[in-house]
XYZ file of C-alpha atoms in Angstrom:
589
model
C 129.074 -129.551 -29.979
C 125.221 -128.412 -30.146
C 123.519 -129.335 -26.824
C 120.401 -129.247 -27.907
C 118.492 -129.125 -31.838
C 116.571 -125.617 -32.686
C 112.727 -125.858 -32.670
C 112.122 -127.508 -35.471
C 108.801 -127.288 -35.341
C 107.933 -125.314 -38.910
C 110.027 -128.214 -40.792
C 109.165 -130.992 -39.272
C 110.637 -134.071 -37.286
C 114.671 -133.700 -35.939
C 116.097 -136.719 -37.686
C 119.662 -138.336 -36.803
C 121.432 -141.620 -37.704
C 121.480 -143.295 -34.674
C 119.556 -142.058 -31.420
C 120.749 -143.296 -27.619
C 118.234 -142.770 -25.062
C 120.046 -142.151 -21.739
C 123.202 -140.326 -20.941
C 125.231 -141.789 -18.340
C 128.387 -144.591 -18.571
C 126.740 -146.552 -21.363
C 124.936 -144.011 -23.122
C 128.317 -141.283 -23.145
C 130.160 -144.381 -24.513
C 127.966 -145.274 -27.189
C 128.171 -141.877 -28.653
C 131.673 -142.275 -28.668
C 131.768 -145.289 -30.322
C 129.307 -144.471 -33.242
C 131.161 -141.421 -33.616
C 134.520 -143.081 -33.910
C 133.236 -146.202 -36.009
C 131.296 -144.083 -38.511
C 132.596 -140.371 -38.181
C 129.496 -139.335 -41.074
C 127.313 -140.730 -38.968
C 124.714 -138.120 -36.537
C 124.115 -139.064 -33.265
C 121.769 -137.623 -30.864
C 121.807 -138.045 -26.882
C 118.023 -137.916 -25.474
C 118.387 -137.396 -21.777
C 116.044 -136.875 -18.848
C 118.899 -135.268 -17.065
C 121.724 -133.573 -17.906
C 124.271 -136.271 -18.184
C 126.462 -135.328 -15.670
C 123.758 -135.901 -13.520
C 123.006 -139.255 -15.148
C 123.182 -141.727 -12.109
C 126.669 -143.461 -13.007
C 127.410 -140.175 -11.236
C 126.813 -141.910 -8.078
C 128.803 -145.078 -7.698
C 131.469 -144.993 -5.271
C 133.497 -148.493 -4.861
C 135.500 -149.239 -8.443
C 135.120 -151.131 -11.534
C 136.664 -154.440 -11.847
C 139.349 -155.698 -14.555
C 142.540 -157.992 -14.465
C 145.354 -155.625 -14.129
C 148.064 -157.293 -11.698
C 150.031 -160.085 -12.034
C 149.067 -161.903 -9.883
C 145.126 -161.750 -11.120
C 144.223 -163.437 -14.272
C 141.048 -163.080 -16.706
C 140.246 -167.004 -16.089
C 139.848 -165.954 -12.296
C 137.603 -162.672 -13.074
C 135.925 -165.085 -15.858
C 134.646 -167.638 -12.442
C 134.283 -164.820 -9.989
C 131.813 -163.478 -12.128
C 129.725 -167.222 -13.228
C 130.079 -167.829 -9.554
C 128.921 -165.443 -8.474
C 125.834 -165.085 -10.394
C 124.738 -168.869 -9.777
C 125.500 -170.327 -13.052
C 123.342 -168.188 -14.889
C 125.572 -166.048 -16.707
C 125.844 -166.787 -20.413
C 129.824 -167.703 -20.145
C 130.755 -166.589 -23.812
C 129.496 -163.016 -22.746
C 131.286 -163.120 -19.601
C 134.840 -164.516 -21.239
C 134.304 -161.132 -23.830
C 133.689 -158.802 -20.814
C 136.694 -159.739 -18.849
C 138.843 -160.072 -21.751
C 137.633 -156.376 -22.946
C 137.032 -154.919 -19.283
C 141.111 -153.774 -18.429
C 141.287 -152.166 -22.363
C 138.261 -149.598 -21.388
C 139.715 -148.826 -17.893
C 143.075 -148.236 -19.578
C 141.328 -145.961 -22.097
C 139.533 -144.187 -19.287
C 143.091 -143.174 -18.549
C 143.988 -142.097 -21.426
C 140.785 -139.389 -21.307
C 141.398 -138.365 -17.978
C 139.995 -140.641 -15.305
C 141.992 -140.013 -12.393
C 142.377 -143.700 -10.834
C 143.855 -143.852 -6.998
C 147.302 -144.646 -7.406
C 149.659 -146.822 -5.165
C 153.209 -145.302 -3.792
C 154.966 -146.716 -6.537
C 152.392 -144.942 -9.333
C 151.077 -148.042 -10.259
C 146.869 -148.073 -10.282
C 145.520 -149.053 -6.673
C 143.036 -151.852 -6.906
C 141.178 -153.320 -3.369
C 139.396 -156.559 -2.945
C 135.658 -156.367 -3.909
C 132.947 -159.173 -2.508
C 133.026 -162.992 -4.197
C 136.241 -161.720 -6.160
C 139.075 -163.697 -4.885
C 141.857 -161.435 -5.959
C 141.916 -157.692 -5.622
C 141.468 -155.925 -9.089
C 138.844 -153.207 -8.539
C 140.309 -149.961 -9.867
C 139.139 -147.099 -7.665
C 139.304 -143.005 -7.590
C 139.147 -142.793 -3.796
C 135.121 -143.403 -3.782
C 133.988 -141.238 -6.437
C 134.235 -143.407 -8.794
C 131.673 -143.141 -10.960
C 131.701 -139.290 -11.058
C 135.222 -139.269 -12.279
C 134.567 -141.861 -14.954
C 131.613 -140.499 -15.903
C 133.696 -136.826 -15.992
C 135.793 -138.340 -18.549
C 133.445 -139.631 -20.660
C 131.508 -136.800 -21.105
C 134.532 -134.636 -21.937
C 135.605 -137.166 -24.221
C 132.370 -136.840 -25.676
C 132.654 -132.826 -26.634
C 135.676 -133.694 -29.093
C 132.585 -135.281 -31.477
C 131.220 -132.496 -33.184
C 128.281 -134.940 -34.647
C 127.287 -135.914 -31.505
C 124.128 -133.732 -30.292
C 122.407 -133.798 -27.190
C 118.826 -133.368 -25.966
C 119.250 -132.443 -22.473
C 116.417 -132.718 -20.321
C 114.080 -134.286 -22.876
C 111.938 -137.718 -21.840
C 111.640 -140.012 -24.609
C 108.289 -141.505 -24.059
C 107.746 -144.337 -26.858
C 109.796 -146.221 -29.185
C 108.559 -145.778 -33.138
C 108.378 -148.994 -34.366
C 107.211 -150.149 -38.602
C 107.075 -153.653 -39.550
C 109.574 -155.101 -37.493
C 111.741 -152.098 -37.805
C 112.743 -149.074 -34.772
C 112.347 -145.451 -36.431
C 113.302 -143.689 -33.723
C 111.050 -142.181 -30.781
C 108.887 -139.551 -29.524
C 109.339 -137.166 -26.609
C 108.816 -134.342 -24.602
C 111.223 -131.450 -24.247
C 110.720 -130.566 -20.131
C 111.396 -126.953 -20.603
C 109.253 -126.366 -23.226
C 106.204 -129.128 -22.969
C 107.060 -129.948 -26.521
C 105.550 -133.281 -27.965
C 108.520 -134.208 -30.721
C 109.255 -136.837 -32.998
C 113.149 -138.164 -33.203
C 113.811 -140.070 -36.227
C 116.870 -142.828 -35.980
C 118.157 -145.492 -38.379
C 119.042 -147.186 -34.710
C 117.885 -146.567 -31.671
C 120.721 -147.759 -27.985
C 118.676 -147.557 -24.506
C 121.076 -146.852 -22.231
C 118.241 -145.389 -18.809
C 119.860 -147.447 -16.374
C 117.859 -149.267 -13.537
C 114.633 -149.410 -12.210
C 115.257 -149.570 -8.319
C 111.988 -146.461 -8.244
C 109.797 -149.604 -8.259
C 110.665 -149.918 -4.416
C 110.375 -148.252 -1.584
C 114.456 -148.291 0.019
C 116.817 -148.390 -3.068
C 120.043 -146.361 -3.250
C 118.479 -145.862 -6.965
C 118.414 -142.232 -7.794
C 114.427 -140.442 -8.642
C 115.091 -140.959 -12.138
C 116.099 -144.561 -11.887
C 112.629 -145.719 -12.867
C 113.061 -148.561 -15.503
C 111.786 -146.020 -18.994
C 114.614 -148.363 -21.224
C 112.701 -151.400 -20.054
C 109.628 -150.510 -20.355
C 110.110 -148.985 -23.962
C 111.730 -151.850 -25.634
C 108.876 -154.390 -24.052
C 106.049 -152.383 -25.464
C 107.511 -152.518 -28.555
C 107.988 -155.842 -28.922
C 111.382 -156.507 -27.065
C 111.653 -159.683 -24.944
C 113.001 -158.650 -21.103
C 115.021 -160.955 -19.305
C 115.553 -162.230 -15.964
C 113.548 -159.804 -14.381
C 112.955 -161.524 -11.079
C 116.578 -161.241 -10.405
C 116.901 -158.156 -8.433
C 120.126 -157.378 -5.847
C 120.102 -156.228 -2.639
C 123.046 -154.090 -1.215
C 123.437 -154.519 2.144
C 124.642 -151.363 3.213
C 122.010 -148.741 2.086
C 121.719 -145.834 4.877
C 118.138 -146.356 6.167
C 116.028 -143.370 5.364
C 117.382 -142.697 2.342
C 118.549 -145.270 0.663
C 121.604 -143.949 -0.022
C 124.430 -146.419 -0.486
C 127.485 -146.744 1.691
C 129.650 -148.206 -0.772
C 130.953 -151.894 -0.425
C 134.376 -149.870 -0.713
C 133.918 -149.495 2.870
C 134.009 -153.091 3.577
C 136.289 -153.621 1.108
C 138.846 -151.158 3.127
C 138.103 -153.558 6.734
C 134.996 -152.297 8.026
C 132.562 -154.958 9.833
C 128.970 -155.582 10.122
C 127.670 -155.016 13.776
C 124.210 -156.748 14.913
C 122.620 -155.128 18.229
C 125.168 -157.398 20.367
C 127.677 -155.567 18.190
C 128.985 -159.200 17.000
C 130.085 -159.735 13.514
C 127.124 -161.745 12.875
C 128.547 -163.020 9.081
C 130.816 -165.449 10.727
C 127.571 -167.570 11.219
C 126.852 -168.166 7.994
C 127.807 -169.750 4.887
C 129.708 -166.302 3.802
C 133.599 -167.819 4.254
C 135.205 -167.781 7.550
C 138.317 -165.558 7.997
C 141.606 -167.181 6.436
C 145.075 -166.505 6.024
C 144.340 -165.329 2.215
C 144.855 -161.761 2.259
C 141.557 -160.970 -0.212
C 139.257 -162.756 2.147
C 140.689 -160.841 5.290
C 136.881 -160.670 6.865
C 133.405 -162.268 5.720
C 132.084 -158.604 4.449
C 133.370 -159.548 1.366
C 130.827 -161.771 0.514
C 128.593 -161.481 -2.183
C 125.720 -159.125 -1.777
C 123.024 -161.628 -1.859
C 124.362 -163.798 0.936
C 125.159 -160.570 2.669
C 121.208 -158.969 2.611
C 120.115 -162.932 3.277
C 121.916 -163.059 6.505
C 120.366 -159.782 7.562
C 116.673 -161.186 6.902
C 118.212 -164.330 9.227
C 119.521 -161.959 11.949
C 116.297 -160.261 11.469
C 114.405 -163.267 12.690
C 116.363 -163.933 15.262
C 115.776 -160.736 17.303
C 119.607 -159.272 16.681
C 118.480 -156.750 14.735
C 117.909 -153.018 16.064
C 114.503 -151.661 15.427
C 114.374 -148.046 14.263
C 111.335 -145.780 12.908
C 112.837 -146.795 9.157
C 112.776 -150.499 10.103
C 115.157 -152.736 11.586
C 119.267 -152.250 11.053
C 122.558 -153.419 12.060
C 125.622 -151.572 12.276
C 128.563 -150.922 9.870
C 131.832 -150.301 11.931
C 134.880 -148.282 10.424
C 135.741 -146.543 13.458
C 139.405 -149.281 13.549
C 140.167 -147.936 10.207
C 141.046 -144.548 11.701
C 140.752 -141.141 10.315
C 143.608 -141.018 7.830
C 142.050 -144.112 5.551
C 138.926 -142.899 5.809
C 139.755 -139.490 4.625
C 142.123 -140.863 1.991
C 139.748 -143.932 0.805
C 136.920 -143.487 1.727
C 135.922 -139.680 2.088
C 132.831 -139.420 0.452
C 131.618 -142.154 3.058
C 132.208 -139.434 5.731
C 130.593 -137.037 3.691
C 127.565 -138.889 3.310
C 127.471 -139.350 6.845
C 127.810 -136.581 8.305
C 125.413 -134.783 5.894
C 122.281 -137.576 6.042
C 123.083 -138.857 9.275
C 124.359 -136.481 11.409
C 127.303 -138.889 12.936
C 131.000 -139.216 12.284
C 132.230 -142.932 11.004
C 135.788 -141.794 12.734
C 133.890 -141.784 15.827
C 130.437 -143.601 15.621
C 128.870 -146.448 14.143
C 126.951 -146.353 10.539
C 123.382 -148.165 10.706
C 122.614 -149.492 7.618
C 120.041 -151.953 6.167
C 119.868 -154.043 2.856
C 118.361 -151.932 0.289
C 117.526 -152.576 -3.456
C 120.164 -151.645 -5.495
C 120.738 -153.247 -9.028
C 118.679 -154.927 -11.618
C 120.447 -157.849 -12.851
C 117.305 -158.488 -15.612
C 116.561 -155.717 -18.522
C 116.091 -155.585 -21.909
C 117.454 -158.819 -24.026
C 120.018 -158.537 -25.649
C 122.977 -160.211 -27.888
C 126.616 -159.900 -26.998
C 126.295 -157.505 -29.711
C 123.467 -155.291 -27.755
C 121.117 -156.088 -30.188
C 117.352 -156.123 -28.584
C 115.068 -157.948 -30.617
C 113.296 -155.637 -33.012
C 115.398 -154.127 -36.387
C 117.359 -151.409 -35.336
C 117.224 -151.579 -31.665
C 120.021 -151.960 -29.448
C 120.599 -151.878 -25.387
C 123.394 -151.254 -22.970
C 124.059 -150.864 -19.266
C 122.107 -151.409 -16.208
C 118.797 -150.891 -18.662
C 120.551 -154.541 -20.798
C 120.680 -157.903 -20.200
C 123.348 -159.384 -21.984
C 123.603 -161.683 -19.243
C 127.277 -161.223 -17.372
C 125.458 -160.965 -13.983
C 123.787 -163.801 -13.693
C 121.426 -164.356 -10.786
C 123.435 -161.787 -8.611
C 126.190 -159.037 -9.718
C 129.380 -158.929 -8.173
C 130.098 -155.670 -7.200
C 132.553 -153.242 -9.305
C 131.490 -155.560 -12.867
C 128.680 -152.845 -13.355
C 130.893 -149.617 -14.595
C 133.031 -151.648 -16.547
C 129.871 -153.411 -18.123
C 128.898 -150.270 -19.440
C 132.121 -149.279 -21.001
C 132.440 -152.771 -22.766
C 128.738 -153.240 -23.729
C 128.403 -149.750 -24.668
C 130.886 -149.655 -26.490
C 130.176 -152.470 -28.420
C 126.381 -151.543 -29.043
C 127.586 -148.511 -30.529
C 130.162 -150.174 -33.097
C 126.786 -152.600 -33.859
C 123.813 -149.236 -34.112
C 126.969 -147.217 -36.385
C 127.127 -150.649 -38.956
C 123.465 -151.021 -38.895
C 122.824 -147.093 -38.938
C 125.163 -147.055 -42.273
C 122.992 -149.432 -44.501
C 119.894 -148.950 -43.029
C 116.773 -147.559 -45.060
C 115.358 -144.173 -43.713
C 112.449 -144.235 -41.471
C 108.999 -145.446 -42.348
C 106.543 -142.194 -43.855
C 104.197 -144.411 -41.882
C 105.691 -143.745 -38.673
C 104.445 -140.150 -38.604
C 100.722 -141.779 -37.710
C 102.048 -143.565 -34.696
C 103.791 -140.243 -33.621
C 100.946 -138.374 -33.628
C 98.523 -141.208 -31.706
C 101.547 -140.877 -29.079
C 101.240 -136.711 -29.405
C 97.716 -137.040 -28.627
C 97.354 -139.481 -25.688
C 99.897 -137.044 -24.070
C 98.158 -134.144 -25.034
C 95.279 -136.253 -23.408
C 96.895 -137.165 -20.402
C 98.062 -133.327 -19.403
C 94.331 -131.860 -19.702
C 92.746 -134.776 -17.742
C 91.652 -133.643 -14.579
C 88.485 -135.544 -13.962
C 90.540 -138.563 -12.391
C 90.324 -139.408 -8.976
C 93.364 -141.081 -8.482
C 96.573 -139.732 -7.591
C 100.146 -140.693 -9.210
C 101.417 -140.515 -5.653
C 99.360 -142.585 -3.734
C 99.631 -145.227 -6.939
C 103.195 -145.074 -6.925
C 103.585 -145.636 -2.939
C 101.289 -148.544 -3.085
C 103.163 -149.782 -5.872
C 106.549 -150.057 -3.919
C 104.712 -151.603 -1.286
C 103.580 -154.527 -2.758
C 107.051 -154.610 -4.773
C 108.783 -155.450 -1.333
C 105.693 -157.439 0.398
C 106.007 -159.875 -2.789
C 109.084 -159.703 -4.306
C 111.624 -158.669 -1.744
C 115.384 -160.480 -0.668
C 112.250 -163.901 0.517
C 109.644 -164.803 -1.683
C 106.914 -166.901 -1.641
C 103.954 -168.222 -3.773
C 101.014 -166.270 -2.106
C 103.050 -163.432 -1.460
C 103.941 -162.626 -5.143
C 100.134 -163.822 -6.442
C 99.049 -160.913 -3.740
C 101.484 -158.767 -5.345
C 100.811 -159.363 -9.143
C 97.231 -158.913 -8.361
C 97.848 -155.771 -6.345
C 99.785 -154.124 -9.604
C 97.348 -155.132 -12.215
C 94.555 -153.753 -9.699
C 96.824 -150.612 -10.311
C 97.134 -150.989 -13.566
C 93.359 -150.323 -13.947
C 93.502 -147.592 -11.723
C 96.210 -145.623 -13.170
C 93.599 -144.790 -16.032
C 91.929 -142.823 -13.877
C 94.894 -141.318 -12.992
C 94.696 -137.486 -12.200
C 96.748 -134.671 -12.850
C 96.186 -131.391 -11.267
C 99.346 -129.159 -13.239
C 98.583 -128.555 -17.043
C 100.993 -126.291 -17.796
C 103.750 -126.908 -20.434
C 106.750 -125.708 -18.737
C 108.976 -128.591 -16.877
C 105.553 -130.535 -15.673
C 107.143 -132.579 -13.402
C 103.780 -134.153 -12.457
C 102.975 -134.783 -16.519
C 107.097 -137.047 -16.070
C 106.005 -139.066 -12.970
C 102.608 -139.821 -14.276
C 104.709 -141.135 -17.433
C 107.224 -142.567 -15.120
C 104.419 -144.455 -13.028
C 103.164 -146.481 -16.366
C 106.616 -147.147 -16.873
C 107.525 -148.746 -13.646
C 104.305 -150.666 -13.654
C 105.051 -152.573 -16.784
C 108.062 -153.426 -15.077
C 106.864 -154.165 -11.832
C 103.958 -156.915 -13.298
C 107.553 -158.393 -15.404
C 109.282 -158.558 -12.208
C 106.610 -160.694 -10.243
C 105.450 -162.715 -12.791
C 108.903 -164.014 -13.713
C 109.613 -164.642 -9.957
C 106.571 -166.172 -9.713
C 107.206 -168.915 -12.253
C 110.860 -169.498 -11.310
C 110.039 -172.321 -8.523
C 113.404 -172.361 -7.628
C 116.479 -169.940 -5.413
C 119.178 -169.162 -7.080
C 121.652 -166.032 -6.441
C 119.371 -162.951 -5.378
C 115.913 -165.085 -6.366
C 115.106 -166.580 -3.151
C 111.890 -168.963 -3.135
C 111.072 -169.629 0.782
C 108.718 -172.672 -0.950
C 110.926 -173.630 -3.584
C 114.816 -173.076 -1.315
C 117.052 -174.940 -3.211
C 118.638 -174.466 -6.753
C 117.115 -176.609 -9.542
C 119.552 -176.739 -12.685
C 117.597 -179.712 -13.999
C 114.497 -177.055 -14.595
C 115.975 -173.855 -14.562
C 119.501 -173.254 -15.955
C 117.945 -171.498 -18.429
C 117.003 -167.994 -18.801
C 113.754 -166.314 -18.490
C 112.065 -163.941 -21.233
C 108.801 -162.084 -20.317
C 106.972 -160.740 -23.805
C 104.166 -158.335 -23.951
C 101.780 -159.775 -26.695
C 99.561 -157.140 -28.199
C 96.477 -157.462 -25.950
C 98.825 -156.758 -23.218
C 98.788 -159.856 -22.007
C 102.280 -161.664 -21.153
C 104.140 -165.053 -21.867
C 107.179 -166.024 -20.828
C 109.746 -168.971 -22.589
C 113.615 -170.349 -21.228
C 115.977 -170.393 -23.469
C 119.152 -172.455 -21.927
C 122.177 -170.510 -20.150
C 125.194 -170.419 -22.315
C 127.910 -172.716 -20.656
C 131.437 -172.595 -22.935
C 133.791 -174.221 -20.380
C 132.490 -174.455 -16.611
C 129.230 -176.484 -15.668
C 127.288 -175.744 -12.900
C 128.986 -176.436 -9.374
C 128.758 -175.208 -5.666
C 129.102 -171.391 -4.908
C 131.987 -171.827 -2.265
C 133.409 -169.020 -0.649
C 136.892 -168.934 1.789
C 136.492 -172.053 2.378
């Protein structure tokens, strides 16, 4: 397999069937599926990162999928609309569960090496709001395994080629129709065109637009942000989740594995504080041995509550409780639960055999992105989405935890199968797309000589995050988020006088987070605005003016769209409900 296309520069624009921007879980498994739906077919992978870097790399706890008897895909099918308030579109969700255990099983078959019990059977643990235990796990590398597999998978595809390490920076769009993108190789400073019969986003997140997320630096919403300036409707932005076990200088998550496995949450009385709240007291069922395992919204909620109540600790980072694993003892935590220890003892300097973990909510997952079909179709000809980056919807108004890696297996799977059928009929690219790619070659061209600016993409950037968690944070309010959407625009206009002190070609990291700062802004100002005009809480959307749920006015989805002056609008199309109407989230009870 080629890693990367020769300079083409002499002959003009690289050209391929189908393009997928991004090269983690759902990007890897797009590839694979165009190249085993339509084997004639070229595919490229255009990649920021090398993928095994991609940030799939990263998650620890599992990915969920009926596998034991006792489990069923009904129950995964009401875990998962449950748990995301009743705004999941259920005929989505019913194809995810149904498709989830057949990509985990294939996994296997390519090499992911899932924790096994005694008897060799695959090991699954009890993640939060699921009421049985099928998360598959490898120890709590999960994602790094997974992703392993995939990408070896991957090399058997001779037609798949990658771009390693090149940032695509706009989506090339005629009459209706993608033609592919343009980007910049880092190692070179080359401004290219990528021509595609179909174009997949598969960037992930966009967690960057914070200050604490256990979001990786590259995490910073470039899918998003693509498909809405060309044309593509997001949706249910203001939805975004809270973990509530990110270490708190960092970020860095302590995976929910580790309450999964019988740790507890600690306030400063060191009391487990989430048996005072609506979270499920303990019960003789064996999933819902402790109230950690409740879903991740509740979870950073009852923080903010324990917060206001003084039983918090106060630190330089903010205030934090304390995660206690110290009763699990040293064998399951070096068996399950290693990496944990790792993390620990490397960021934190303490020992979870022997001390206590403080931790703090921190923003972790996107449940809004790019619209999408159950096909992964975005809105525009020719473009599709996938993964964190998508919004298909199967998450609702808050994620359970461990539906995210087998999301992008299923969904990037099937986005693939839909780019390779579209790819196969599709016209060639537009000769008139060669004027928009060189308007895009010149404002970059412009952007690395300014230096006249007096504005830095630092300072921007920091103030961004900070009115991203004044405004739109786990509470919301009214004046709060009008601050905030005010405070980005103002931002907006200052980021074109943004300045830029490196102007050389080679691997400009300043040119990428100047690039990446426009990015997150666009998302940032969809974010607030769509939280702004949902007058309502629901899952991880919590109005402190607006506190209860209101299906009467907003079971229905939200879609922000950029109109061409820049200017926004958003419409609600109604929540697909097949076979379970809105009820009560209940949980242990």
């Amino acid at each position: 397999m080629r890693t990367t296309a020769p300079d083409v520069s002499a002959s003009g624009p690289l050209s391929y069937d189908v393009v997928i921007v991004g090269g983690g879980a759902a990007g890897l498994r797009a590839a694979i599926a165009v190249a085993e739906t339509a084997p004639a077919l070229s595919v490229a992978i255009v990649s920021k990162v090398y993928p095994m870097r991609s940030h799939t790399v990263s998650a620890e706890g599992g990915a969920a999928a009926v596998i034991k008897d006792v489990d069923s895909l009904d129950e995964h099918f009401r875990d998962t609309v449950s748990g995301g308030d009743w705004l999941c579109d259920q005929d989505a969700v019913e194809f995810f569960v149904e498709e989830a255990p057949k990509e985990l099983l294939r996994l296997e078959h390519w090499g992911c090496p899932w924790s096994r019990e005694p008897d060799g059977h695959v090991a699954v643990r009890p993640f939060g709001g699921m009421k049985q235990q099928r998360t598959w796990f490898a120890a709590d590398k999960t994602g790094f395994h997974l992703l392993h597999a995939l990408f070896q998978t991957s090399l058997k595809h001779q037609q798949i080629v990658r771009h390693d390490e090149w940032f695509a920076t706009k989506l090339l769009v005629d009459d209706g129709r993608v033609g592919g993108v343009a980007g910049i190789e880092l190692a070179t400073g080359r401004i290219e065109t990528i021509a595609a019969k179909a174009v997949i986003l598969c960037t992930g997140g966009c967690g960057r637009v914070y200050p604490f997320t256990t979001n990786a630096n590259i995490k910073t919403g470039d899918g998003m942000a693509l498909a809405y300036r060309a044309g593509g409707p997001l949706k249910d932005m203001e939805f975004v989740q809270y973990h509530p076990t990110g270490l708190p200088f960092t970020g860095i998550l302590i995976t929910e594995a580790a309450r999964a496995e019988g740790g507890w949450l600690l306030n400063r009385d060191g009391y487990r504080y989430l048996q005072d709240y609506d979270l499920g007291k303990p019960e003789p069922h064996p999933v819902f041995k402790s109230m950690e395992l409740g879903p991740r919204d509740r979870l950073s909620q009852a923080f903010v509550k324990e917060m206001e109540k003084g039983r918090t600790i106060p630190t330089s980072y903010g205030p934090i409780v304390h995660l206690d694993l110290r009763h699990l003892g040293e064998q399951t935590i070096d068996t399950k639960l290693p990496f944990v220890r790792e993390l620990c003892r490397d960021y934190e300097r303490i020992d979870p055999v022997r001390e206590l973990i403080p931790v703090r909510p921190v923003v972790h997952y996107m449940m809004g992105g790019v619209h999408t079909d159950i096909d992964g179709a975005a809105g525009v000809a020719g473009l599709y989405a996938a993964g964190e980056t998508a919004c298909v919807s199967i998450n609702g108004a808050n994620r359970l935890g461990s539906n995210s890696l087998p999301e992008c297996l299923v969904f990037g799977a099937r986005a693939g199968e839909a780019a390779a059928s579209h790819a196969a009929s599709a016209p060639g690219p537009a000769a008139s797309l060669a004027a928009q790619a060189a308007d895009e070659r010149r404002r970059l061209e412009e952007l690395l000589r300014r230096d006249g600016g007096r504005e830095r993409v630092s300072t921007l950037r920091q103030e961004m995050q900070a009115a991203m968690e004044a405004g739109a944070g786990i509470y919301r309010s009214r004046d709060d988020l009008v601050k905030s959407v005010d405070r980005v625009h103002e931002l907006q206009d200052r980021f074109r006088s943004v300045r830029l002190t490196d102007h050389s070609l080679t691997f400009n990291t300043e040119l990428i987070a100047a690039l990446e700062l426009e990015f997150m802004l666009e998302v940032a100002g969809s974010i607030l605005h769509s939280a702004l005009m949902r007058e309502e809480s629901r899952g991880a959307h919590q109005r402190v003016d607006f506190p209860r749920r209101d299906d009467e006015q907003f079971l229905a989805h939200s879609l922000i769209c950029r109109n061409d002056d820049g200017s926004w609008r958003i419409e609600y199309p109604p929540v697909t409900i097949t076979r379970w109407p809105p009820g009560e989230r209940v949980y242990g009870r």
